[in-house]
mmCIF file of C-alpha atoms and ligand atoms in Angstrom:
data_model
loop_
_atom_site.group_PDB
_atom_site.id
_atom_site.type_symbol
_atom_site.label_atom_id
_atom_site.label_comp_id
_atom_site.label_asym_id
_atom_site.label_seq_id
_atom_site.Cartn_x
_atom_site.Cartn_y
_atom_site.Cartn_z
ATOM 1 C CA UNK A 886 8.240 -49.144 -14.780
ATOM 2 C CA UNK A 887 9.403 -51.349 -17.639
ATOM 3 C CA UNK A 888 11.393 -49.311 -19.963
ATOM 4 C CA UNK A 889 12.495 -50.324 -23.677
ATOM 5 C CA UNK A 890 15.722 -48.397 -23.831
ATOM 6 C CA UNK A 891 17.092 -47.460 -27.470
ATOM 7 C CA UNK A 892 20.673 -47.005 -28.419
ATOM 8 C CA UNK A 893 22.235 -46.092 -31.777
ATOM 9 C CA UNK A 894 24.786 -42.828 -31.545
ATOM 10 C CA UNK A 895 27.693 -44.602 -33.110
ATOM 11 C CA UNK A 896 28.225 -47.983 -34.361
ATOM 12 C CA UNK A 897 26.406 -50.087 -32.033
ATOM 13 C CA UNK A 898 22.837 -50.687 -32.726
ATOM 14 C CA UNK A 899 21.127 -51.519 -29.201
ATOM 15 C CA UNK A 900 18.430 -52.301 -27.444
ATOM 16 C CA UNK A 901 17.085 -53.176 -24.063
ATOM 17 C CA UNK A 902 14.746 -54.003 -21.503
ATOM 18 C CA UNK A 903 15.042 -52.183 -18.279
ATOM 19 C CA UNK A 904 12.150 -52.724 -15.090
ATOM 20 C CA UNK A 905 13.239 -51.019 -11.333
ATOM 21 C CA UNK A 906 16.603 -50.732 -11.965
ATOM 22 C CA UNK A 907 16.726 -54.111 -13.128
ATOM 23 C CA UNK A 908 18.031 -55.117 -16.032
ATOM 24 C CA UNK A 909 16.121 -57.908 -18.161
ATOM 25 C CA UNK A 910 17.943 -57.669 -21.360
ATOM 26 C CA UNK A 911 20.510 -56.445 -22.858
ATOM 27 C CA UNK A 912 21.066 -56.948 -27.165
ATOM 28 C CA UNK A 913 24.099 -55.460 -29.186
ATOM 29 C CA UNK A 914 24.885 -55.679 -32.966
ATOM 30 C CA UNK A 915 27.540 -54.327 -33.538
ATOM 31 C CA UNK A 916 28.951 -52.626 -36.396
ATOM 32 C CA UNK A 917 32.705 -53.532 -35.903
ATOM 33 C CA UNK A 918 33.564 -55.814 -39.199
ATOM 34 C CA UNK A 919 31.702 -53.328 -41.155
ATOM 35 C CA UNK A 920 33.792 -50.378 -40.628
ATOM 36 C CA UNK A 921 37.224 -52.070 -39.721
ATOM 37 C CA UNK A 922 38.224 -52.458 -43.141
ATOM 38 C CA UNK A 923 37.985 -48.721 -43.629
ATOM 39 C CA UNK A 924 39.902 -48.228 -40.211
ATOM 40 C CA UNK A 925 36.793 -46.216 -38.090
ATOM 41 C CA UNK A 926 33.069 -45.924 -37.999
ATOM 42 C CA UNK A 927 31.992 -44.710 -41.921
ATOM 43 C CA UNK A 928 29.013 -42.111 -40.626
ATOM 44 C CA UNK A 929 26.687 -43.329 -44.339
ATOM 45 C CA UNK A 930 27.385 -46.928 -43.731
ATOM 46 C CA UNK A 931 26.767 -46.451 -39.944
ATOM 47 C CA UNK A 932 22.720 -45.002 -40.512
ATOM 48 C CA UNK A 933 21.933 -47.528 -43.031
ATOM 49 C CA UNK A 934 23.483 -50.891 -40.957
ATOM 50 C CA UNK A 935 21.545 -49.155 -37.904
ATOM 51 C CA UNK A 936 18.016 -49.342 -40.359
ATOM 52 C CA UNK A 937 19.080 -52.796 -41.086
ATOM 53 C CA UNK A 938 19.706 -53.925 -37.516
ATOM 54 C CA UNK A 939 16.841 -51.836 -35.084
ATOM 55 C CA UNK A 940 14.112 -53.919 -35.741
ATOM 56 C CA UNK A 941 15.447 -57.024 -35.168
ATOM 57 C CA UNK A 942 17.621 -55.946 -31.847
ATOM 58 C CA UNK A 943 14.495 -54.357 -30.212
ATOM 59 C CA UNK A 944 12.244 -57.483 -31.007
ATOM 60 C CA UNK A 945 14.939 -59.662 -29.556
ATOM 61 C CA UNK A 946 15.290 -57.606 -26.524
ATOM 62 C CA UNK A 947 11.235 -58.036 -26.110
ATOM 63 C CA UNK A 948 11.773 -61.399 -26.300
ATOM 64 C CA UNK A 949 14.678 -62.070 -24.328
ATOM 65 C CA UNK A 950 13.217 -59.800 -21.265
ATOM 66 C CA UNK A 951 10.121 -61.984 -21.510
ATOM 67 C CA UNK A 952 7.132 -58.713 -22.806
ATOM 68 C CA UNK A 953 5.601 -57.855 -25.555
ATOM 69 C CA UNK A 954 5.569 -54.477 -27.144
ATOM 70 C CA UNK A 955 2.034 -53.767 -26.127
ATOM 71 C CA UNK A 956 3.699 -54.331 -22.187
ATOM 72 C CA UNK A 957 6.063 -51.935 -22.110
ATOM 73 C CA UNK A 958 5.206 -48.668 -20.140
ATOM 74 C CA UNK A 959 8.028 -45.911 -21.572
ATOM 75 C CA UNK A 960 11.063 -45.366 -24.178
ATOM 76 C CA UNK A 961 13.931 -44.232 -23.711
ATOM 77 C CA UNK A 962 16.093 -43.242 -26.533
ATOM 78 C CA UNK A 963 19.775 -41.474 -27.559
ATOM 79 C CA UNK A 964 19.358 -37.916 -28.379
ATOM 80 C CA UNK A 965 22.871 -37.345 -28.144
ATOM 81 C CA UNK A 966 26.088 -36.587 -28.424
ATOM 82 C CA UNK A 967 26.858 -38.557 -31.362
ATOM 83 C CA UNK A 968 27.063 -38.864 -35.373
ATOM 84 C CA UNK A 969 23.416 -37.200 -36.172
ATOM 85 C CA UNK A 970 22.539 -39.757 -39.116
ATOM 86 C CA UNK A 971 23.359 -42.874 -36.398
ATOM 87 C CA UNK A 972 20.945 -40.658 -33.734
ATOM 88 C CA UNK A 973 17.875 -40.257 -36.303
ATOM 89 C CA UNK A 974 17.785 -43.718 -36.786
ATOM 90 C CA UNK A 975 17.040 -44.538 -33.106
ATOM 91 C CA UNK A 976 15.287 -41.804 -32.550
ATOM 92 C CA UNK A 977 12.653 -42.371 -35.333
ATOM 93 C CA UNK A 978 12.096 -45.657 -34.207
ATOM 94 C CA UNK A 979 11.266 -44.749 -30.612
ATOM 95 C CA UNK A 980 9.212 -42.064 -31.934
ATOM 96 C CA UNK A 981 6.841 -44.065 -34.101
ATOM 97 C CA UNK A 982 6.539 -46.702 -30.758
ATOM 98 C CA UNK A 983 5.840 -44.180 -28.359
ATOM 99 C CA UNK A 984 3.122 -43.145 -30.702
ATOM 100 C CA UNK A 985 1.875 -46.460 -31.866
ATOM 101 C CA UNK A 986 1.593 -47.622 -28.358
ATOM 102 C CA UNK A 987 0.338 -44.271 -27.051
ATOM 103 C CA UNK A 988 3.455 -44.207 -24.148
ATOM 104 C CA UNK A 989 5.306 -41.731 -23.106
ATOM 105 C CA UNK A 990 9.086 -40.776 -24.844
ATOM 106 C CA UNK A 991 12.448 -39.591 -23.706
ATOM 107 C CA UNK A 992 15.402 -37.923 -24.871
ATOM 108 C CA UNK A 993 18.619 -38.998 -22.914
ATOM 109 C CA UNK A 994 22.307 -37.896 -23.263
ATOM 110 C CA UNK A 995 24.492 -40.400 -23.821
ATOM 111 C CA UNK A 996 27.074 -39.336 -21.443
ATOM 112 C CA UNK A 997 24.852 -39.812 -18.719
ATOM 113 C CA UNK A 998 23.607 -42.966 -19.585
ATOM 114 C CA UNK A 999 27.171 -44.067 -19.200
ATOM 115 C CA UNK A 1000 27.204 -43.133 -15.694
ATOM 116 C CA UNK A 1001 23.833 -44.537 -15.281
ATOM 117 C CA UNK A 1002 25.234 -48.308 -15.954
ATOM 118 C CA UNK A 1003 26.995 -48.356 -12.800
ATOM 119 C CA UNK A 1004 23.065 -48.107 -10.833
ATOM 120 C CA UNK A 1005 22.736 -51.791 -12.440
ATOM 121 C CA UNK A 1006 25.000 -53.924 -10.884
ATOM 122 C CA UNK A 1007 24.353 -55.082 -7.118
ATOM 123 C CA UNK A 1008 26.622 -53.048 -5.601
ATOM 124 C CA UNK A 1009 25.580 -49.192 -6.223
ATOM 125 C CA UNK A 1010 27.374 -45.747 -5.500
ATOM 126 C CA UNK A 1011 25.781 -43.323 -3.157
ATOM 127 C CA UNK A 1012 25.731 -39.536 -4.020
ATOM 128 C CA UNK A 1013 27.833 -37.653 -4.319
ATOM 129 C CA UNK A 1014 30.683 -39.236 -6.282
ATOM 130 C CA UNK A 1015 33.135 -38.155 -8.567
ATOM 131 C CA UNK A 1016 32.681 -39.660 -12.274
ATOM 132 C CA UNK A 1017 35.643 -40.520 -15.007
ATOM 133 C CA UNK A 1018 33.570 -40.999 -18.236
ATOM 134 C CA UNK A 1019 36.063 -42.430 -20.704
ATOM 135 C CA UNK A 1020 35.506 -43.569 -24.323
ATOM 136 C CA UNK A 1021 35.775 -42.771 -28.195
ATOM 137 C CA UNK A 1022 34.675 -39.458 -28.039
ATOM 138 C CA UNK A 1023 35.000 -38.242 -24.686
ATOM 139 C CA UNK A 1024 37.303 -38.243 -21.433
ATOM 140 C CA UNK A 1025 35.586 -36.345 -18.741
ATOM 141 C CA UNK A 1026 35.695 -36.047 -14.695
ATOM 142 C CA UNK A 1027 32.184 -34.708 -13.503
ATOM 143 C CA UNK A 1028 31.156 -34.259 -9.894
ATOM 144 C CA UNK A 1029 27.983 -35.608 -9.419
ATOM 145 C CA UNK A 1030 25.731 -34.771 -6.845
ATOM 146 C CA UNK A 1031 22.593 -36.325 -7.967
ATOM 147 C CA UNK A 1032 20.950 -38.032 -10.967
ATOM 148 C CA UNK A 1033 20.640 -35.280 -12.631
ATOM 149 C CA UNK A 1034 23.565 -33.061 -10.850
ATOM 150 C CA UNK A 1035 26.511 -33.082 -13.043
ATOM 151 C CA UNK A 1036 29.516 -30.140 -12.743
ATOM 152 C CA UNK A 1037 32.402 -30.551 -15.111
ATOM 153 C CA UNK A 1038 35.609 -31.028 -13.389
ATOM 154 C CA UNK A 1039 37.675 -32.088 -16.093
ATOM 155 C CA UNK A 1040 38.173 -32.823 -19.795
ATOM 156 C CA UNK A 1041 40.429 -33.382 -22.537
ATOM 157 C CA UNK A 1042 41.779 -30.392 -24.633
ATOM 158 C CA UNK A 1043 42.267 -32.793 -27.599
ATOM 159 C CA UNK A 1044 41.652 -36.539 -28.134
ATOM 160 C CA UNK A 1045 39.760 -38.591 -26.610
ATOM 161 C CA UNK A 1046 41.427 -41.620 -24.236
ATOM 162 C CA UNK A 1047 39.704 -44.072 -26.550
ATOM 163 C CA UNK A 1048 40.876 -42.156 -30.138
ATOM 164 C CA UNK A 1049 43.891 -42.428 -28.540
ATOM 165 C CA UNK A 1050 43.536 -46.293 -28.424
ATOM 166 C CA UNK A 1051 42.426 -46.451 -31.707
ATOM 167 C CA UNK A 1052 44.642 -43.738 -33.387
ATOM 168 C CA UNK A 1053 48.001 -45.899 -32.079
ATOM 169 C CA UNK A 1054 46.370 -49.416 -33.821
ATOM 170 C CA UNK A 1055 45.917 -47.579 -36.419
ATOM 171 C CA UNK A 1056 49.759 -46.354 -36.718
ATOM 172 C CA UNK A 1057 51.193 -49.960 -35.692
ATOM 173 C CA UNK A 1058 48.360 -52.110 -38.068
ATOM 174 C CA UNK A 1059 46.449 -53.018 -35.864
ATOM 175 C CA UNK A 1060 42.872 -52.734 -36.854
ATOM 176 C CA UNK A 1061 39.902 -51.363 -35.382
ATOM 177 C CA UNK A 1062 38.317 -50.609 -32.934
ATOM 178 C CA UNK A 1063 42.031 -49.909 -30.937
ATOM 179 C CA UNK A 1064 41.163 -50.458 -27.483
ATOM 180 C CA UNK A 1065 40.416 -54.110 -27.835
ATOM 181 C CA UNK A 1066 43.241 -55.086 -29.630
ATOM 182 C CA UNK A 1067 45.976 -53.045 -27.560
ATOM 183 C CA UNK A 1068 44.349 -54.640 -24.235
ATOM 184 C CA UNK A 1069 44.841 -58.108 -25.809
ATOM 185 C CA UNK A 1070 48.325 -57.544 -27.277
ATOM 186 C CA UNK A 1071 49.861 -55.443 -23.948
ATOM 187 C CA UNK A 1072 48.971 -58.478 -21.612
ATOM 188 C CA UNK A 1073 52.281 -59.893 -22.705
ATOM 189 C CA UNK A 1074 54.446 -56.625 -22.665
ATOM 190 C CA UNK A 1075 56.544 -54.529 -20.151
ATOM 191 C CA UNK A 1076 54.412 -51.242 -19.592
ATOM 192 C CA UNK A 1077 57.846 -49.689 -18.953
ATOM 193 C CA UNK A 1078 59.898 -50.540 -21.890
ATOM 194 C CA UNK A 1079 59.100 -47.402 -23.451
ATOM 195 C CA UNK A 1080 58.839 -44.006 -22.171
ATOM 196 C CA UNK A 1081 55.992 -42.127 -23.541
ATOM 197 C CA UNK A 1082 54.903 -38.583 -22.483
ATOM 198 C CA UNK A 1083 52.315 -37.958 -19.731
ATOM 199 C CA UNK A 1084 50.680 -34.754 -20.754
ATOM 200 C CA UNK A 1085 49.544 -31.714 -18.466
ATOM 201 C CA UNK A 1086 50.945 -33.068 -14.927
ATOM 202 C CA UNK A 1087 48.994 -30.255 -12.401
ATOM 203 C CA UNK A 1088 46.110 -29.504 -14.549
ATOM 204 C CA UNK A 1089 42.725 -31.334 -13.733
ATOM 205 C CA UNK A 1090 41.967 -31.377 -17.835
ATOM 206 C CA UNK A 1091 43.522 -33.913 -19.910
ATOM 207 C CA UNK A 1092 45.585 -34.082 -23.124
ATOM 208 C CA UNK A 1093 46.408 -36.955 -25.405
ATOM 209 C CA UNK A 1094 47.465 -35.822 -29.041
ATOM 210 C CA UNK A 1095 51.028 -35.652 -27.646
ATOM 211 C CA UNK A 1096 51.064 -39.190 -26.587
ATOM 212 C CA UNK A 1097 49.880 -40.101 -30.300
ATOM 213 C CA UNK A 1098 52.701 -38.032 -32.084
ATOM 214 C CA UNK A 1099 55.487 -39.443 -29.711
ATOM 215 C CA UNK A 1100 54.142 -42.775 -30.776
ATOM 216 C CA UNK A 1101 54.501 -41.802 -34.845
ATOM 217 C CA UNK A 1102 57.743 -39.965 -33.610
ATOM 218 C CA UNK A 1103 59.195 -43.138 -32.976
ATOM 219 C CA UNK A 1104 57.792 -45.367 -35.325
ATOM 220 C CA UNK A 1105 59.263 -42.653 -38.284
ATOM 221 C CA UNK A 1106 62.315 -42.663 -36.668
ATOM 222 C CA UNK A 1107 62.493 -46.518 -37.159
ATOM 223 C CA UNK A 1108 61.666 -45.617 -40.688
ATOM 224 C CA UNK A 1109 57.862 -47.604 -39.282
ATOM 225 C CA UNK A 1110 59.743 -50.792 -38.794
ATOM 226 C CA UNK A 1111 58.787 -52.949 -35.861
ATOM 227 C CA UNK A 1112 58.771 -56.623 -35.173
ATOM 228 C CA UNK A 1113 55.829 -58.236 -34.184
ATOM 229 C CA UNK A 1114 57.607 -59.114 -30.722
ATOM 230 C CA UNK A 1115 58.464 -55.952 -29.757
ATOM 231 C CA UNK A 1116 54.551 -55.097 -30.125
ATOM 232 C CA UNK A 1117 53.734 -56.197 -26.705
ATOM 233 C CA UNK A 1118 56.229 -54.113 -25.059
ATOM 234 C CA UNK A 1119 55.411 -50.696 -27.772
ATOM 235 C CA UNK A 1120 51.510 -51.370 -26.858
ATOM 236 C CA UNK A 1121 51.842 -51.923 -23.011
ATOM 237 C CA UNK A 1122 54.077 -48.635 -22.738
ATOM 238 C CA UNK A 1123 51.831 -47.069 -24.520
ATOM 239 C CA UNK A 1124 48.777 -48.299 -22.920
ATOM 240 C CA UNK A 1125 50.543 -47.112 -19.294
ATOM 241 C CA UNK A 1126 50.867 -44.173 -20.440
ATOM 242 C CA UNK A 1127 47.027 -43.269 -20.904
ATOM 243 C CA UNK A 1128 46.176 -45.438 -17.827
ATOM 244 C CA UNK A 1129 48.554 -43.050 -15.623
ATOM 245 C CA UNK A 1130 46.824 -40.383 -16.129
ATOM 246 C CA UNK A 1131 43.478 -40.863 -15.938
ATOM 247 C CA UNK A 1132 44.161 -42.688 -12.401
ATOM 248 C CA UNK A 1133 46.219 -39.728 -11.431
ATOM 249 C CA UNK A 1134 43.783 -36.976 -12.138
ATOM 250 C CA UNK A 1135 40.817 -38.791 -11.009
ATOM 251 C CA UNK A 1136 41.916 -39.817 -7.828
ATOM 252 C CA UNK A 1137 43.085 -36.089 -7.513
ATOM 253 C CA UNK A 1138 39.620 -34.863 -8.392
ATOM 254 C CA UNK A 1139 38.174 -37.144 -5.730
ATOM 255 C CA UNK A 1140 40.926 -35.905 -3.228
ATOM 256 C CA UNK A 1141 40.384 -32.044 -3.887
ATOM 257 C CA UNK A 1142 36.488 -32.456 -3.910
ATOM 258 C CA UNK A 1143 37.003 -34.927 -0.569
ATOM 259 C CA UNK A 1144 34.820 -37.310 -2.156
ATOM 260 C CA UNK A 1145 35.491 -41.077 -0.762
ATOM 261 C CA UNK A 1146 33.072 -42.242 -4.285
ATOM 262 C CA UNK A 1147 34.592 -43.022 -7.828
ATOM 263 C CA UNK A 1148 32.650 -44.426 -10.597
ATOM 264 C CA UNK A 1149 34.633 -45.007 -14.109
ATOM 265 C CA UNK A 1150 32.768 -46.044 -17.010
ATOM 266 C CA UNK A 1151 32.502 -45.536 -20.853
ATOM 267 C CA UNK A 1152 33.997 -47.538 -23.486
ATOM 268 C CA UNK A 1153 37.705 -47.447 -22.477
ATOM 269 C CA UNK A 1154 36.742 -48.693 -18.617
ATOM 270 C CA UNK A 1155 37.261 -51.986 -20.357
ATOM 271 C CA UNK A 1156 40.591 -52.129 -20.330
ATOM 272 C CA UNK A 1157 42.540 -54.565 -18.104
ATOM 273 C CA UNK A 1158 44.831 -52.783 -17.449
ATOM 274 C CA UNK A 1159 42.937 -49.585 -16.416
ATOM 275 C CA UNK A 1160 40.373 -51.841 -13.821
ATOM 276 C CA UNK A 1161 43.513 -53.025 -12.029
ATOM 277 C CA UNK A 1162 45.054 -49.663 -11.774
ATOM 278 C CA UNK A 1163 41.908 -48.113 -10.763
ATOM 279 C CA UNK A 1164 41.270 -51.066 -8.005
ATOM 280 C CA UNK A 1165 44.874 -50.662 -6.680
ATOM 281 C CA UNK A 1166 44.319 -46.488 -6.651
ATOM 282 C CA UNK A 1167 41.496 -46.947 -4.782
ATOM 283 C CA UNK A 1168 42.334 -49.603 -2.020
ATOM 284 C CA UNK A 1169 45.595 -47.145 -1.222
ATOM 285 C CA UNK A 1170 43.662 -44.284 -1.193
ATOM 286 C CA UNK A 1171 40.564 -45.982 0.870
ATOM 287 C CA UNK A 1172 37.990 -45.031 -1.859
ATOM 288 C CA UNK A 1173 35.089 -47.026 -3.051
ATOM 289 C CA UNK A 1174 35.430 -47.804 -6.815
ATOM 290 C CA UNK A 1175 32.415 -48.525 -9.041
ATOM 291 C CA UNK A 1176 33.026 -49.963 -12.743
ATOM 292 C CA UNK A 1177 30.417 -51.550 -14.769
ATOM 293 C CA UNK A 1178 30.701 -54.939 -16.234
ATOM 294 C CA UNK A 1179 32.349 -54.672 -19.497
ATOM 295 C CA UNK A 1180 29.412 -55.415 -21.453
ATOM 296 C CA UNK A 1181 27.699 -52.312 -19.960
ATOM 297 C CA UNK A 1182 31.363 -50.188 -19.961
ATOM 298 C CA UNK A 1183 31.112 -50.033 -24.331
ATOM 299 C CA UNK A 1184 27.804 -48.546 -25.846
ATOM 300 C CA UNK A 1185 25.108 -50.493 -24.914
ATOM 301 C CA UNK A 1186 21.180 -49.374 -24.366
ATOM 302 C CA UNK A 1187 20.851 -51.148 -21.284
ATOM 303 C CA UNK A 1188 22.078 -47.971 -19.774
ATOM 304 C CA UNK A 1189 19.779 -45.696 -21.766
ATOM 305 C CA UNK A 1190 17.042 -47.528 -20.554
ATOM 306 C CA UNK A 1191 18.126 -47.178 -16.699
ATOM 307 C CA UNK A 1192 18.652 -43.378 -17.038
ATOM 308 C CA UNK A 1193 15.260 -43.102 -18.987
ATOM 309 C CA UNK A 1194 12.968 -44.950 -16.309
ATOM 310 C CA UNK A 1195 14.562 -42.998 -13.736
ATOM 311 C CA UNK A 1196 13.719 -39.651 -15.820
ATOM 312 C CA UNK A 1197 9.987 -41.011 -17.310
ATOM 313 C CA UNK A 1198 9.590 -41.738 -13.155
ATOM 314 C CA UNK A 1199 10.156 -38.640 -12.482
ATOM 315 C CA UNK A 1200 7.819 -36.945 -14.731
ATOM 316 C CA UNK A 1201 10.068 -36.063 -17.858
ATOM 317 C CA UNK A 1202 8.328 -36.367 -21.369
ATOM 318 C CA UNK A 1203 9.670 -35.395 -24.921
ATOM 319 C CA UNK A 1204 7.338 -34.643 -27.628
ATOM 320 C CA UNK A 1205 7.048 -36.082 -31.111
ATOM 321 C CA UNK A 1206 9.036 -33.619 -32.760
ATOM 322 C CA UNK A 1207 11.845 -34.324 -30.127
ATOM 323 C CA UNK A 1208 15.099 -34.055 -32.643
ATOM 324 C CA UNK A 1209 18.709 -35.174 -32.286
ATOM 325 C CA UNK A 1210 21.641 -33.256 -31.052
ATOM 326 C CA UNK A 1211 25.162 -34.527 -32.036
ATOM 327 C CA UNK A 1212 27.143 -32.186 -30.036
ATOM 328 C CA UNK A 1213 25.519 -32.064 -26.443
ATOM 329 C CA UNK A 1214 27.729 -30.864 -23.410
ATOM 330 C CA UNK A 1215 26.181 -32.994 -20.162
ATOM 331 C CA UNK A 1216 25.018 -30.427 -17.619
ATOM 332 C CA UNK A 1217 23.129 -30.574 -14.828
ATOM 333 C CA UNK A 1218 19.555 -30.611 -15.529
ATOM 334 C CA UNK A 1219 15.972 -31.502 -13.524
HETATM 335 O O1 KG4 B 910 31.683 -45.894 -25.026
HETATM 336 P P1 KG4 B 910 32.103 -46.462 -26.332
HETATM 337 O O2 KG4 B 910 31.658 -47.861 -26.679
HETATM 338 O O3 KG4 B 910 31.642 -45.529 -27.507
HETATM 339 C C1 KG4 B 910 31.692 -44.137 -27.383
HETATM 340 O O4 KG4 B 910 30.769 -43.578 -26.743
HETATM 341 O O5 KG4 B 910 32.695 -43.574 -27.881
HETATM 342 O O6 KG4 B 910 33.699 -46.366 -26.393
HETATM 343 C C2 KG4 B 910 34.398 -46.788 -27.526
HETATM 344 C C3 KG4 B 910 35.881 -46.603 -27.253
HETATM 345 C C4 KG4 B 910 36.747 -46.888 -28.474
HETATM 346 O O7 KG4 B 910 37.678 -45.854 -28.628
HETATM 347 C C5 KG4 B 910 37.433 -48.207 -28.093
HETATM 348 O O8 KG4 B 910 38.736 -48.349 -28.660
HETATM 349 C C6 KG4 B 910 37.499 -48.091 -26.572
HETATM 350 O O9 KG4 B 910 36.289 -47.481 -26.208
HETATM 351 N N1 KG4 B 910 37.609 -49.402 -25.931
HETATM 352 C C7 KG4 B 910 38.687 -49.782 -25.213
HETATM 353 C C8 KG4 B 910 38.455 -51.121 -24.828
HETATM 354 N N2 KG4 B 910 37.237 -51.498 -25.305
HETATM 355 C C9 KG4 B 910 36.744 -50.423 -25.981
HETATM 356 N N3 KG4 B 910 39.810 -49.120 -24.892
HETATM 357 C C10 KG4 B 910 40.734 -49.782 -24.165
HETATM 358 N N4 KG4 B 910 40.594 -51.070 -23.765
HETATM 359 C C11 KG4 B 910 39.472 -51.771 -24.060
HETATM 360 N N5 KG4 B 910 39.342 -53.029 -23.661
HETATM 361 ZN ZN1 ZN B 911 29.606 -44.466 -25.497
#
């Protein structure tokens, strides 16, 4: 089924083309420039730069995949989790195509079309696996038995791994989005040069505000006064620090459920540092380790697409008066 996939919960207005399982484009504009100067995503400036931007993103992912509008068999669109102006913007624009073109509409979580990215690449998981969805706004272990089959193992009782990113470049200057720049900047420094807190050792949920305060802890201490070449070292440290964990507990999650599957994706799956980790985890513990490419690891609608021909397939339809939800726990679901 060819699929026209529509993304647009935060500050990444995108759009592709998606045909069995296949991915035939992929388009991104992102916000980033925009919103660094104010050091995060504004949620007013974020709706109107997504008006600005859907138009042209879904025409060039048409044309890049090689169809026209009147070819295209289903949408898929974002209906959540996510900042509800950002959401109505995609959603209203998959809305008026479904009905202009008389095809049938649907409604995916966001969360899920995370997990759905890793069905792109050649090499796919099989069911069940255990699931580490990491990124701005959410740092989750699911079990997941099927496409559809989610069960929460684990979650964060605070920030996000990804606010985490962003909340230390923040503290230490560094601009925004965090993730990015700490990756960049840690390459260079000794991950054990400082030691910063690893929160909730024995629980399966995660916890990261800690890890932030030790950081501002320190830097007040130093009355905020850092040179630029101890940077590498402060970020690296840092950056361990949030790797550790989510390694730990996952690969404990995949041990207590005696799953031999791991797929990590979302925004923060990115990171260097986090892929090697993860790959060296996974060869000592014999498990088979699925991470997107990092163009399909940050928001992307390539991955909304996938999900959504794999639900339109199976028979799911929203309506026209199908509405956004910005707080929208994934659960299993048929
Ligand atoms: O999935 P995503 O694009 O958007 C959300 O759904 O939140 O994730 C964005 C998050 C941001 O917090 C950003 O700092 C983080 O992913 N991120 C990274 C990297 N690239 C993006 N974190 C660490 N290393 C990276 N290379
Ligand atoms: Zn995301």
């Amino acid at each position: 089924m060819l699929v026209l996939g529509i993304e647009s919960s935060c500050d990444e207005t995108a759009a592709a083309v998606v045909k069995d399982g296949k991915m035939l484009s992929n388009v991104i504009a992102s916000q980033i420039k925009v919103h660094s100067k104010y050091g995060g995503v504004v949620p007013e400036i974020a709706s109107r730069k997504h008006i600005e931007a859907i138009n042209p993103v879904i025409e060039q992912a048409l044309s890049d995949a090689g169809f026209g509008l009147k070819e295209i068999e289903g949408i898929a669109v974002t209906r959540g989790p996510g900042l509800i102006g950002s959401l109505l913007i995609g959603l209203a624009t998959a809305k008026a195509l479904a009905y202009a073109l008389n095809i049938p509409l649907v409604g995916v979580n966001h969360l899920e079309g995370h997990i759905t990215a890793v069905f792109l690449a050649e090499k796919v998981p099989e069911f069940p696996f255990a699931a580490l969805v990491v990124s701005g706004g959410h740092t989750n272990i699911y079990l997941v038995k099927n496409y559809h089959d989610f069960q929460l193992i684990g979650q964060t009782r605070d920030d996000a791994a990804g606010e985490a990113f962003d909340k230390a470049a923040k503290l230490l200057n560094l601009g925004y989005p965090g993730g990015v720049v700490i990756d960049k900047i840690a390459k260079g420094g000794n991950p054990q040069a400082v030691a910063f807190p690893r929160a909730m050792k024995g629980s399966a949920d995660f916890s990261f505000s800690g890890l932030k305060t030790s950081l501002l802890t320190m830097l007040k201490k130093r009355g905020r006064d850092f040179s630029a070449e101890e940077l590498p070292d402060i970020t690296a440290s840092y950056q361990e620090a949030i790797v550790d964990v989510l390694v730990e507990k996952t690969m404990r999650a995949v041990q207590d459920n005696d799953i031999r599957q791991v797929v990590v994706c979302g925004g923060v799956a990115a990171n260097g540092r986090l892929r090697e980790k993860f790959a060296d985890a996974a060869f000592k513990n014999k498990i088979d380790l699925f991470i997107p490419q990092v163009i399909l690891c940050t928001d992307n609608a390539a991955m909304i697409a996938a999900i959504g021909e794999i639900m339109l397939t199976n028979g799911c339809r929203d309506s026209l008066d199908l509405n956004a939800i910005s707080r929208w726990p994934l659960v299993a679901h048929s």
